[in-house]
Amino acid sequence: EVQLVESGGGLVEPGGSVRLPCAASGFTFSHVWMSWVRQAPGKGLEWVGRIKGETDGGTTDYAAPVKGRFTISRDDSKNMLYLQMNSLKTEDTAVYYCTTESPYSSSLDNWGQGTLVTVSS
Amino acid sequence: SYVLTQPPSVSVAPGKTARITCGGNNIGSKGVHWYQQKSGQAPTLVMFHNTDRPSGIPERFSGSNSGNMATLTITRVEAGDEADFYCQVRDSSSDYVFFGGGTKLTVL
């Protein structure tokens, strides 16, 4: 059974940083594309970015609002995905979900339960 | 950027058919995926690549995609279907993922 478990959320001041880990299990993690998706309170879903699997070079892509501030990385030896968030703004307040992404269909097949990051002074 | 347009809300009586649309420029040339998000829960995939249902999703859920509109159809709607639904595509030129704004399905 595929499991994705995010952690690391909490209250952060504007301009601050936080790293969100996502623990993966139940599949061959190193081969799988992984994405982060966020949802601001009462709002819709917004794609944050992805990291491709090792066979596809492990490269990253980022949505425009977070490019240059957020970094996605992975540790395939530990089946862990990370989202490093720097220079945080109040508009980054959201529940952050880690997901698997099919490189073939582009669907986000499996989702974690999410972790809430609140950016506020 | 690629814009996906969904109606904010759709209401339907139990046992009837709900149709949730997702509009986009030449969306028929893309693979569209649909997610259901029940209150307080994470989204779950209910339709991928326009017409394919993941295991465990009832046959009451079906999809179509042509021209500038994709549609998720739910027949014999049940109270438990009430949720927010989102469409999603990946733009082939940028490789970026885009979501529609979401549609709240209310079962009357």
Short mmCIF file of N, CA and C in Angstrom, two decimals, chain A residues 33 37 39 43-47 50 52 61-62 67 97 101-103 105-109 111-113, chain B residues 31 33 35 37 41-45 47-49 84 86 88-90 94-101:
data_model
loop_
_atom_site.label_atom_id
_atom_site.label_comp_id
_atom_site.label_asym_id
_atom_site.label_seq_id
_atom_site.Cartn_x
_atom_site.Cartn_y
_atom_site.Cartn_z
N TRP A 33 8.33 9.97 -10.02
CA TRP A 33 8.25 11.42 -9.97
C TRP A 33 7.42 11.81 -8.76
N VAL A 37 1.96 19.89 -3.89
CA VAL A 37 0.77 20.69 -4.22
C VAL A 37 0.33 21.39 -2.94
N GLN A 39 -2.58 24.12 -0.87
CA GLN A 39 -3.96 24.60 -0.85
C GLN A 39 -4.10 25.64 0.26
N LYS A 43 -9.26 27.79 -0.35
CA LYS A 43 -8.98 27.99 -1.78
C LYS A 43 -8.75 26.67 -2.50
N GLY A 44 -8.43 26.74 -3.77
CA GLY A 44 -8.22 25.57 -4.60
C GLY A 44 -6.80 25.03 -4.53
N LEU A 45 -6.54 24.04 -5.37
CA LEU A 45 -5.24 23.38 -5.40
C LEU A 45 -4.28 24.15 -6.30
N GLU A 46 -3.02 24.21 -5.89
CA GLU A 46 -1.98 24.88 -6.66
C GLU A 46 -0.74 24.01 -6.68
N TRP A 47 -0.27 23.69 -7.86
CA TRP A 47 0.97 22.91 -8.01
C TRP A 47 2.16 23.77 -7.62
N ARG A 50 7.96 19.81 -8.84
CA ARG A 50 8.22 18.38 -8.87
C ARG A 50 9.70 18.08 -8.93
N LYS A 52 11.83 14.74 -10.63
CA LYS A 52 11.69 13.52 -11.41
C LYS A 52 12.47 12.38 -10.76
N ASP A 61 11.30 21.04 -11.41
CA ASP A 61 10.53 22.12 -12.04
C ASP A 61 9.73 22.81 -10.95
N TYR A 62 9.56 24.12 -11.09
CA TYR A 62 8.86 24.90 -10.08
C TYR A 62 7.83 25.83 -10.70
N LYS A 67 9.40 29.86 -7.58
CA LYS A 67 10.71 29.65 -8.22
C LYS A 67 11.73 30.59 -7.61
N TYR A 97 0.77 19.30 0.32
CA TYR A 97 0.62 17.87 0.08
C TYR A 97 1.78 17.36 -0.78
N GLU A 101 3.57 11.42 -9.02
CA GLU A 101 3.13 11.91 -10.33
C GLU A 101 3.51 10.91 -11.40
N SER A 102 2.53 10.49 -12.19
CA SER A 102 2.83 9.58 -13.29
C SER A 102 3.48 10.35 -14.44
N PRO A 103 4.68 9.94 -14.87
CA PRO A 103 5.31 10.62 -16.01
C PRO A 103 4.60 10.30 -17.32
N SER A 105 0.92 9.51 -17.69
CA SER A 105 -0.39 10.14 -17.81
C SER A 105 -0.40 11.56 -17.25
N SER A 106 0.57 11.89 -16.42
CA SER A 106 0.70 13.17 -15.71
C SER A 106 -0.28 13.32 -14.55
N SER A 107 -0.96 12.26 -14.19
CA SER A 107 -1.88 12.34 -13.04
C SER A 107 -1.11 12.24 -11.73
N LEU A 108 -1.70 12.82 -10.68
CA LEU A 108 -1.13 12.78 -9.33
C LEU A 108 -1.86 11.67 -8.60
N ASP A 109 -1.24 10.50 -8.61
CA ASP A 109 -1.97 9.28 -8.27
C ASP A 109 -2.19 9.08 -6.77
N TRP A 111 -1.70 10.77 -2.70
CA TRP A 111 -1.53 12.00 -1.94
C TRP A 111 -1.30 11.68 -0.46
N GLY A 112 -0.47 12.49 0.17
CA GLY A 112 -0.37 12.44 1.62
C GLY A 112 -1.53 13.17 2.27
N GLN A 113 -1.53 13.21 3.58
CA GLN A 113 -2.63 13.85 4.31
C GLN A 113 -2.43 15.37 4.42
N GLY B 31 -4.40 15.23 -21.81
CA GLY B 31 -4.93 14.27 -20.85
C GLY B 31 -5.44 15.01 -19.62
N HIS B 33 -7.24 14.98 -15.84
CA HIS B 33 -7.41 14.15 -14.65
C HIS B 33 -8.33 14.87 -13.68
N TYR B 35 -9.95 15.04 -9.57
CA TYR B 35 -9.75 14.73 -8.16
C TYR B 35 -11.00 15.10 -7.38
N GLN B 37 -12.25 15.96 -3.51
CA GLN B 37 -11.77 16.32 -2.18
C GLN B 37 -12.97 16.50 -1.26
N GLN B 41 -10.44 16.47 4.00
CA GLN B 41 -9.58 15.37 3.57
C GLN B 41 -8.66 15.81 2.43
N ALA B 42 -7.65 14.99 2.16
CA ALA B 42 -6.79 15.22 1.01
C ALA B 42 -7.53 14.82 -0.26
N PRO B 43 -7.16 15.40 -1.39
CA PRO B 43 -7.78 14.99 -2.66
C PRO B 43 -7.44 13.54 -3.00
N THR B 44 -8.33 12.92 -3.76
CA THR B 44 -8.07 11.58 -4.30
C THR B 44 -8.39 11.58 -5.79
N LEU B 45 -7.62 10.82 -6.53
CA LEU B 45 -7.79 10.72 -7.99
C LEU B 45 -9.03 9.88 -8.29
N MET B 47 -10.41 10.05 -11.76
CA MET B 47 -10.41 9.81 -13.20
C MET B 47 -9.06 10.26 -13.73
N PHE B 48 -8.41 9.44 -14.57
CA PHE B 48 -7.16 9.88 -15.17
C PHE B 48 -7.18 9.65 -16.66
N HIS B 49 -6.38 10.43 -17.34
CA HIS B 49 -6.30 10.37 -18.80
C HIS B 49 -7.69 10.36 -19.43
N ASP B 84 -15.63 18.72 -3.26
CA ASP B 84 -15.05 19.61 -4.26
C ASP B 84 -14.34 18.74 -5.30
N TYR B 86 -11.77 18.81 -8.76
CA TYR B 86 -10.78 19.61 -9.49
C TYR B 86 -10.33 18.85 -10.74
N GLN B 88 -7.33 18.70 -13.82
CA GLN B 88 -5.88 18.96 -13.86
C GLN B 88 -5.30 18.49 -15.19
N VAL B 89 -4.36 19.25 -15.71
CA VAL B 89 -3.62 18.85 -16.89
C VAL B 89 -2.14 19.15 -16.66
N ARG B 90 -1.31 18.57 -17.51
CA ARG B 90 0.10 18.97 -17.56
C ARG B 90 0.35 19.57 -18.94
N SER B 94 5.56 23.43 -21.27
CA SER B 94 6.31 23.84 -20.07
C SER B 94 6.54 22.70 -19.10
N ASP B 95 5.76 21.64 -19.22
CA ASP B 95 5.78 20.51 -18.28
C ASP B 95 5.15 20.87 -16.94
N TYR B 96 4.54 22.05 -16.85
CA TYR B 96 3.94 22.48 -15.60
C TYR B 96 2.56 21.84 -15.44
N VAL B 97 2.16 21.70 -14.17
CA VAL B 97 0.84 21.14 -13.84
C VAL B 97 -0.11 22.29 -13.52
N PHE B 98 -1.33 22.20 -14.07
CA PHE B 98 -2.33 23.23 -13.82
C PHE B 98 -3.62 22.59 -13.32
N PHE B 99 -4.25 23.27 -12.36
CA PHE B 99 -5.54 22.83 -11.83
C PHE B 99 -6.63 23.82 -12.22
N GLY B 100 -7.84 23.30 -12.37
CA GLY B 100 -8.99 24.18 -12.44
C GLY B 100 -9.29 24.74 -11.05
N GLY B 101 -10.17 25.72 -11.00
CA GLY B 101 -10.47 26.38 -9.74
C GLY B 101 -11.31 25.56 -8.78
#
